[in-house]
Amino acid sequence: MMNTSPLLEVNDLGLRLRTHGGMVNAVRGVSFTLRRGETLGLVGESGCGKSLTAMTIMGLQPEGAVASGSLRFHGEEMIGQSEARWCALRGDRIGMVFQEPMSALNPVHTVGHQVAEPLRLHRGLNAAAARKEAVALLDRVGIADAARRFDAWPHQFSGGQRQRITIAMALACGPDLLIADEPTTALDVTIAGQILQLIRDLVRERSMGLILISHDLGVIAQNVERMMVMYGGLVVESGPTRDVFTRRAHPYTQGLFGSRPQLGPQERPPGGQRARLAAIPGNVPELRHMPPGCPFAGRCAVAMPTCESRMPADTRLAHGHHARCALLESAG
Ligand code: SF4
C-alpha cells in the first residue's frame, strides 16, 4: 500500500537575503504539504520568489541568506541542518533539474561518469554496477544507443539531450522528490514538450513528489494538480490548478492570464485579429522597496488606499483554494 505520510511539510518558510541596504525578506510565510505522487507548481514573474523558495527547499540558498520557519522532509526538520546533511539528501532523496543543462553538467567529465557518480557516492555501487545502472537510466530518458554514448562528452549532445541527461542524473538514486526549476525555458517548443512529457511519465512511474517552477501558465496547466502563484516572496493564490485557472481570484493571477497569449481573455476579437496582450503595468518591486502591505499594490488596477499599508489576510475561497487580497476578505 502506498505511504501517504507527507514527504515534505513546509510551514511558514521564510528567507532573508543580505543586500547592500541590509537584510530583506525574499520569501515569506510559504506553507504547503506534499506527498509522494503529488505535483505542485510555483508560478510568477522573475523576481517573485519562486526560484528562491525552491532553492531554500533544496538547502541551496545564497551565501549569507537566513532561512526560517519549518521544512520537514520525511519528518526530519531541515532548517538549521548542516551542509553535510543537506548534501546527503540532495542527489539521493531529492533530485533536481535546472533551466540550463550545460551549467548542471561538468564539461570535463563524460556524461556516463556524471550519471554514475551519485550511484557510487550515495549507493556505494562499484564501477561496473554503477555503469550498468547509468546506461539503463540514460536509455530510460531517451538517449539512443546509451551504452555506446556513455563515454561521450556533454558538448557532443544537443540541448534537449543534455536536459535528458541531467534528468537521468537527478533520478539516479531513485529520489522521492523531484524539483524542476524552469526545466524547458532554454529549449525550443517541440523539445520542451518532449522533456515535460518525460518528467510527467517518470513522476507517475516512480510515484515521486514533483515541484515544478515555471513562469509559463501553460506548462503549469499540463503538469501539476496544485499550484501556488507567488508575488513579492508571498503566495498570493494557491489551490487545485483547475480551480485557480477557473476562478483567477487574485488581481495578480488575472494579470498573468491577461498577459499570456493562448490563455488571455478575448484573445481573438471579432474579425479574427489577435488582441493586444494586457501586460501587467510596471515591474516587480525591488525587495528593499516592498511596501508593508500588499506587495502588488503598486501595479494593481483595483488597489484601495489601505492596500499598500495593510497586509491582506489569506482567505479560504473553497476547499484548498486560497488567495491573499483585501477584496476577497469578505468572501472567506
Ligand atoms: Fe490589489 Fe489591494 Fe488586492 Fe493587493 S490587496 S491585490 S493591491 S486589491
Coordinates of C-alpha atoms and ligand atoms in Angstrom, one line a residue:
M1 CA 0.0 0.0 0.0
M2 CA 1.2 3.5 -0.9
N3 CA 2.7 5.5 2.0
T4 CA 0.5 8.6 2.4
S5 CA 2.5 10.3 5.1
P6 CA 3.8 13.7 4.0
L7 CA 7.1 13.7 2.0
L8 CA 7.5 17.4 2.6
E9 CA 5.9 19.7 5.2
V10 CA 6.6 23.3 4.7
N11 CA 5.4 25.7 7.4
D12 CA 5.8 29.5 7.4
L13 CA 9.0 29.2 5.4
G14 CA 11.0 32.4 5.0
L15 CA 14.2 33.5 3.5
R16 CA 16.1 36.7 4.3
L17 CA 18.8 37.9 1.9
R18 CA 21.8 40.1 2.7
T19 CA 21.9 43.1 0.4
H20 CA 23.9 46.4 0.4
G21 CA 20.9 48.0 2.0
G22 CA 20.7 45.4 4.8
M23 CA 18.6 42.2 5.2
V24 CA 15.4 41.9 3.1
N25 CA 12.6 39.3 3.0
A26 CA 12.8 37.4 -0.2
V27 CA 10.4 34.6 0.8
R28 CA 7.6 35.0 3.3
G29 CA 5.3 32.6 5.0
V30 CA 5.2 29.8 2.4
S31 CA 3.3 26.8 3.7
F32 CA 2.3 23.6 1.9
T33 CA 2.4 19.8 2.2
L34 CA 3.4 17.4 -0.5
R35 CA 3.0 13.6 -0.6
R36 CA 4.6 11.1 -2.9
G37 CA 2.8 11.1 -6.3
E38 CA 1.6 14.7 -5.8
T39 CA 2.5 17.5 -8.1
L40 CA 2.8 21.2 -7.2
G41 CA 3.6 24.2 -9.4
L42 CA 5.1 27.5 -8.5
V43 CA 4.3 30.3 -11.0
G44 CA 5.1 34.0 -11.2
E45 CA 7.3 36.5 -13.0
S46 CA 11.0 36.6 -12.5
G47 CA 11.9 38.0 -9.1
C48 CA 8.6 36.9 -7.4
G49 CA 10.4 34.4 -5.1
K50 CA 9.5 31.1 -6.8
S51 CA 13.1 30.0 -7.5
L52 CA 14.4 31.2 -4.1
T53 CA 11.6 29.2 -2.5
A54 CA 12.8 26.1 -4.5
M55 CA 16.4 26.8 -3.6
T56 CA 15.5 27.0 0.1
I57 CA 13.7 23.7 -0.1
M58 CA 16.9 22.2 -1.6
G59 CA 19.1 23.9 1.0
L60 CA 20.9 25.9 -1.7
Q61 CA 20.1 29.4 -0.6
P62 CA 22.6 32.2 -1.5
E63 CA 25.5 32.9 0.9
G64 CA 24.6 35.0 3.9
A65 CA 20.9 34.2 3.5
V66 CA 18.9 33.1 6.5
A67 CA 16.1 30.6 6.3
S68 CA 13.3 30.5 8.9
G69 CA 10.2 28.5 9.6
S70 CA 9.9 24.8 9.3
L71 CA 10.9 22.4 6.4
R72 CA 10.3 18.8 7.3
F73 CA 11.5 16.1 4.8
H74 CA 10.1 12.7 5.8
G75 CA 9.5 14.2 9.2
E76 CA 13.1 15.4 9.7
E77 CA 13.5 19.2 10.3
M78 CA 15.9 20.6 7.7
I79 CA 16.0 24.2 8.7
G80 CA 19.3 24.7 10.5
Q81 CA 20.8 21.4 9.3
S82 CA 24.5 21.1 8.4
E83 CA 25.7 21.3 4.8
A84 CA 26.8 17.6 5.2
R85 CA 23.2 16.5 5.9
W86 CA 21.9 18.5 3.0
C87 CA 24.5 17.0 0.7
A88 CA 23.5 13.5 1.8
L89 CA 19.9 14.3 0.9
R90 CA 20.4 16.2 -2.4
G91 CA 21.2 13.8 -5.3
D92 CA 19.9 10.9 -3.2
R93 CA 16.3 11.6 -1.8
I94 CA 15.9 14.9 -3.7
G95 CA 16.6 15.1 -7.4
M96 CA 17.0 18.5 -9.1
V97 CA 16.6 19.6 -12.7
F98 CA 17.6 23.2 -13.7
Q99 CA 16.9 25.5 -16.6
E100 CA 20.3 25.4 -18.2
P101 CA 21.6 21.8 -18.6
M102 CA 25.1 22.8 -19.6
S103 CA 25.6 24.5 -16.2
A104 CA 24.4 21.4 -14.5
L105 CA 26.8 19.2 -16.4
N106 CA 30.6 19.2 -15.9
P107 CA 32.3 19.7 -19.3
V108 CA 35.4 17.8 -18.3
H109 CA 33.6 14.5 -17.4
T110 CA 31.8 12.1 -19.7
V111 CA 28.0 12.0 -19.3
G112 CA 28.1 8.4 -18.2
H113 CA 30.6 9.3 -15.4
Q114 CA 28.2 12.1 -14.2
V115 CA 25.1 9.8 -14.2
A116 CA 27.0 7.0 -12.4
E117 CA 28.6 9.3 -9.8
P118 CA 25.6 9.6 -7.5
L119 CA 25.2 5.8 -7.6
R120 CA 28.7 5.4 -6.4
L121 CA 28.6 8.2 -3.8
H122 CA 25.1 7.6 -2.3
R123 CA 24.5 3.9 -3.1
G124 CA 28.1 2.6 -2.8
L125 CA 27.9 0.7 -6.1
N126 CA 31.2 -0.4 -7.7
A127 CA 32.2 0.9 -11.1
A128 CA 30.7 -1.9 -13.1
A129 CA 27.3 -1.9 -11.3
A130 CA 27.1 1.9 -11.5
R131 CA 27.9 1.9 -15.2
K132 CA 25.2 -0.7 -15.8
E133 CA 22.6 1.3 -13.9
A134 CA 23.6 4.5 -15.5
V135 CA 23.3 3.0 -19.0
A136 CA 19.8 1.8 -18.1
L137 CA 18.9 5.4 -16.9
L138 CA 20.2 7.0 -20.0
D139 CA 18.2 4.6 -22.0
R140 CA 15.1 5.3 -20.0
V141 CA 15.3 9.1 -20.5
G142 CA 15.6 8.5 -24.3
I143 CA 19.3 8.7 -25.1
A144 CA 19.7 6.4 -28.1
D145 CA 22.5 3.9 -28.1
A146 CA 23.1 4.6 -24.4
A147 CA 25.8 2.0 -23.9
R148 CA 28.0 3.5 -26.6
R149 CA 27.3 7.1 -25.7
F150 CA 28.1 6.6 -22.0
D151 CA 31.6 7.7 -22.8
A152 CA 30.7 10.8 -24.8
W153 CA 31.2 14.4 -23.5
P154 CA 28.4 16.9 -22.8
H155 CA 29.3 19.1 -25.7
Q156 CA 28.6 16.2 -28.1
F157 CA 24.8 16.3 -27.2
S158 CA 22.1 18.7 -28.2
G159 CA 20.3 20.9 -25.7
G160 CA 17.4 18.6 -25.4
Q161 CA 19.6 15.5 -25.0
R162 CA 21.6 17.3 -22.3
Q163 CA 18.4 18.0 -20.4
R164 CA 17.5 14.3 -20.6
I165 CA 21.0 13.5 -19.2
T166 CA 20.5 15.9 -16.2
I167 CA 17.1 14.2 -15.6
A168 CA 18.9 10.8 -15.6
M169 CA 21.4 12.3 -13.0
A170 CA 18.5 13.6 -10.9
L171 CA 16.9 10.2 -10.9
A172 CA 20.0 8.1 -10.4
C173 CA 19.3 7.2 -6.8
G174 CA 15.5 7.0 -7.1
P175 CA 14.6 10.2 -5.3
D176 CA 11.3 10.7 -3.5
L177 CA 11.1 14.3 -4.6
L178 CA 11.9 15.9 -7.9
I179 CA 12.3 19.7 -8.1
A180 CA 12.4 21.1 -11.7
D181 CA 13.2 24.8 -11.9
E182 CA 12.2 26.1 -15.4
P183 CA 13.4 22.9 -17.0
T184 CA 12.4 23.7 -20.5
T185 CA 12.9 27.5 -20.8
A186 CA 16.2 27.1 -22.7
L187 CA 14.6 24.6 -25.2
D188 CA 12.6 25.0 -28.3
V189 CA 8.9 24.3 -28.0
T190 CA 8.9 20.8 -29.5
I191 CA 11.8 19.6 -27.4
A192 CA 10.3 21.3 -24.4
G193 CA 7.1 19.3 -24.8
Q194 CA 9.0 16.1 -25.0
I195 CA 11.0 16.9 -21.9
L196 CA 7.8 17.7 -19.9
Q197 CA 6.2 14.5 -21.1
L198 CA 9.3 12.6 -19.9
I199 CA 9.1 14.3 -16.5
R200 CA 5.4 13.5 -16.3
D201 CA 5.9 9.9 -17.1
L202 CA 8.8 9.5 -14.7
V203 CA 6.9 11.2 -11.8
R204 CA 4.0 8.8 -12.4
E205 CA 6.1 5.7 -12.9
R206 CA 8.2 6.3 -9.8
S207 CA 5.5 7.9 -7.7
M208 CA 7.7 10.9 -6.8
G209 CA 6.6 14.2 -5.5
L210 CA 7.1 16.9 -8.1
I211 CA 7.7 20.7 -7.5
L212 CA 7.7 22.4 -10.9
I213 CA 8.7 26.0 -11.2
S214 CA 7.7 27.9 -14.3
H215 CA 6.7 31.4 -15.4
D216 CA 4.5 29.7 -18.1
L217 CA 0.9 29.0 -17.1
G218 CA 0.5 26.5 -20.0
V219 CA 3.3 24.4 -18.5
I220 CA 1.7 24.6 -15.1
A221 CA -1.8 23.7 -16.5
Q222 CA -0.5 20.5 -18.2
N223 CA 1.8 19.2 -15.5
V224 CA 0.6 19.8 -11.9
E225 CA -2.5 19.2 -9.9
R226 CA -1.9 22.0 -7.5
M227 CA -0.3 25.4 -7.9
M228 CA 0.9 28.4 -6.0
V229 CA 1.1 31.9 -7.5
M230 CA 3.9 33.9 -6.0
Y231 CA 4.5 37.7 -5.9
G232 CA 6.8 39.6 -3.7
G233 CA 8.0 36.4 -2.0
L234 CA 4.4 35.7 -0.9
V235 CA 2.0 33.1 -2.1
V236 CA -0.9 35.3 -3.3
E237 CA -3.1 32.5 -4.6
S238 CA -3.0 28.7 -4.3
G239 CA -5.1 25.7 -4.8
P240 CA -6.0 22.9 -7.2
T241 CA -4.8 24.0 -10.7
R242 CA -8.3 23.6 -12.2
D243 CA -9.8 25.9 -9.5
V244 CA -7.1 28.6 -9.8
F245 CA -7.5 28.6 -13.6
T246 CA -11.2 28.8 -13.5
R247 CA -11.6 31.5 -10.8
R248 CA -8.4 33.5 -11.1
A249 CA -9.3 35.2 -7.9
H250 CA -6.2 37.4 -7.2
P251 CA -5.7 40.5 -9.4
Y252 CA -2.1 39.4 -10.0
T253 CA -3.2 36.0 -11.2
Q254 CA -5.7 37.8 -13.5
G255 CA -2.8 39.9 -14.8
L256 CA -0.7 36.8 -15.5
F257 CA -3.5 35.3 -17.5
G258 CA -4.1 38.5 -19.3
S259 CA -0.5 38.7 -20.4
R260 CA -0.3 35.2 -21.8
P261 CA -1.1 34.7 -25.5
Q262 CA -3.0 31.5 -25.5
L263 CA -4.8 31.8 -22.2
G264 CA -5.6 35.6 -22.2
P265 CA -9.2 36.7 -22.2
Q266 CA -10.5 37.9 -25.6
E267 CA -7.5 36.6 -27.3
R268 CA -9.2 36.9 -30.7
P269 CA -11.8 39.6 -31.0
P270 CA -14.5 39.5 -33.8
G271 CA -12.8 39.7 -37.1
G272 CA -10.0 37.3 -36.1
Q273 CA -7.3 39.9 -35.4
R274 CA -5.1 38.9 -32.4
A275 CA -5.9 41.2 -29.5
R276 CA -3.1 43.3 -27.9
L277 CA -2.0 41.5 -24.8
A278 CA -2.8 43.1 -21.5
A279 CA 0.7 43.3 -19.9
I280 CA 0.8 43.9 -16.2
P281 CA 1.9 47.6 -15.9
G282 CA 5.1 48.3 -14.0
N283 CA 7.7 45.9 -12.7
V284 CA 8.1 43.6 -9.8
P285 CA 9.3 46.0 -7.0
E286 CA 12.8 45.5 -5.6
L287 CA 12.8 43.6 -2.3
R288 CA 14.1 46.6 -0.4
H289 CA 11.3 48.7 -1.7
M290 CA 8.5 46.3 -0.9
P291 CA 5.5 48.0 0.8
P292 CA 4.5 46.8 4.2
G293 CA 1.1 45.8 2.9
C294 CA 0.1 44.0 -0.3
P295 CA 3.3 43.7 -2.5
F296 CA 1.2 44.0 -5.6
A297 CA -0.3 47.4 -4.6
G298 CA 1.9 49.5 -6.9
R299 CA 0.7 47.6 -10.0
C300 CA -2.8 46.7 -9.1
A301 CA -5.6 48.3 -11.2
V302 CA -8.1 47.8 -8.3
A303 CA -5.9 48.8 -5.4
M304 CA -7.5 50.7 -2.5
P305 CA -5.9 53.4 -0.3
T306 CA -5.2 50.9 2.5
C307 CA -3.7 48.1 0.4
E308 CA -0.1 49.5 0.5
S309 CA 0.0 49.7 4.3
R310 CA -2.1 46.7 5.4
M311 CA -1.2 43.1 4.6
P312 CA -4.3 41.4 3.3
A313 CA -5.4 38.2 5.0
D314 CA -5.0 34.8 3.4
T315 CA -8.7 34.0 2.6
R316 CA -10.0 30.5 2.0
L317 CA -12.3 30.7 -1.1
A318 CA -13.2 27.0 -1.4
H319 CA -11.7 23.7 -0.3
G320 CA -8.0 24.0 -0.8
H321 CA -8.3 27.3 -2.7
H322 CA -6.8 30.4 -1.1
A323 CA -6.0 34.0 -2.1
R324 CA -4.4 36.9 -0.3
C325 CA -6.3 40.1 -1.4
A326 CA -8.3 42.7 0.6
L327 CA -11.1 42.5 -2.0
L328 CA -11.6 38.8 -1.2
E329 CA -11.5 39.0 2.6
S330 CA -15.3 39.1 2.9
A331 CA -15.6 36.0 0.7
G332 CA -13.9 33.8 3.3
Ligands
SF4_1 FE1 -4.9 44.8 -5.4 FE2 -5.3 45.6 -2.9 FE3 -5.9 43.1 -3.6 FE4 -3.4 43.8 -3.4 S1 -4.9 43.7 -1.7 S2 -4.2 42.7 -5.0 S3 -3.5 46.0 -4.1 S4 -6.9 45.0 -4.3

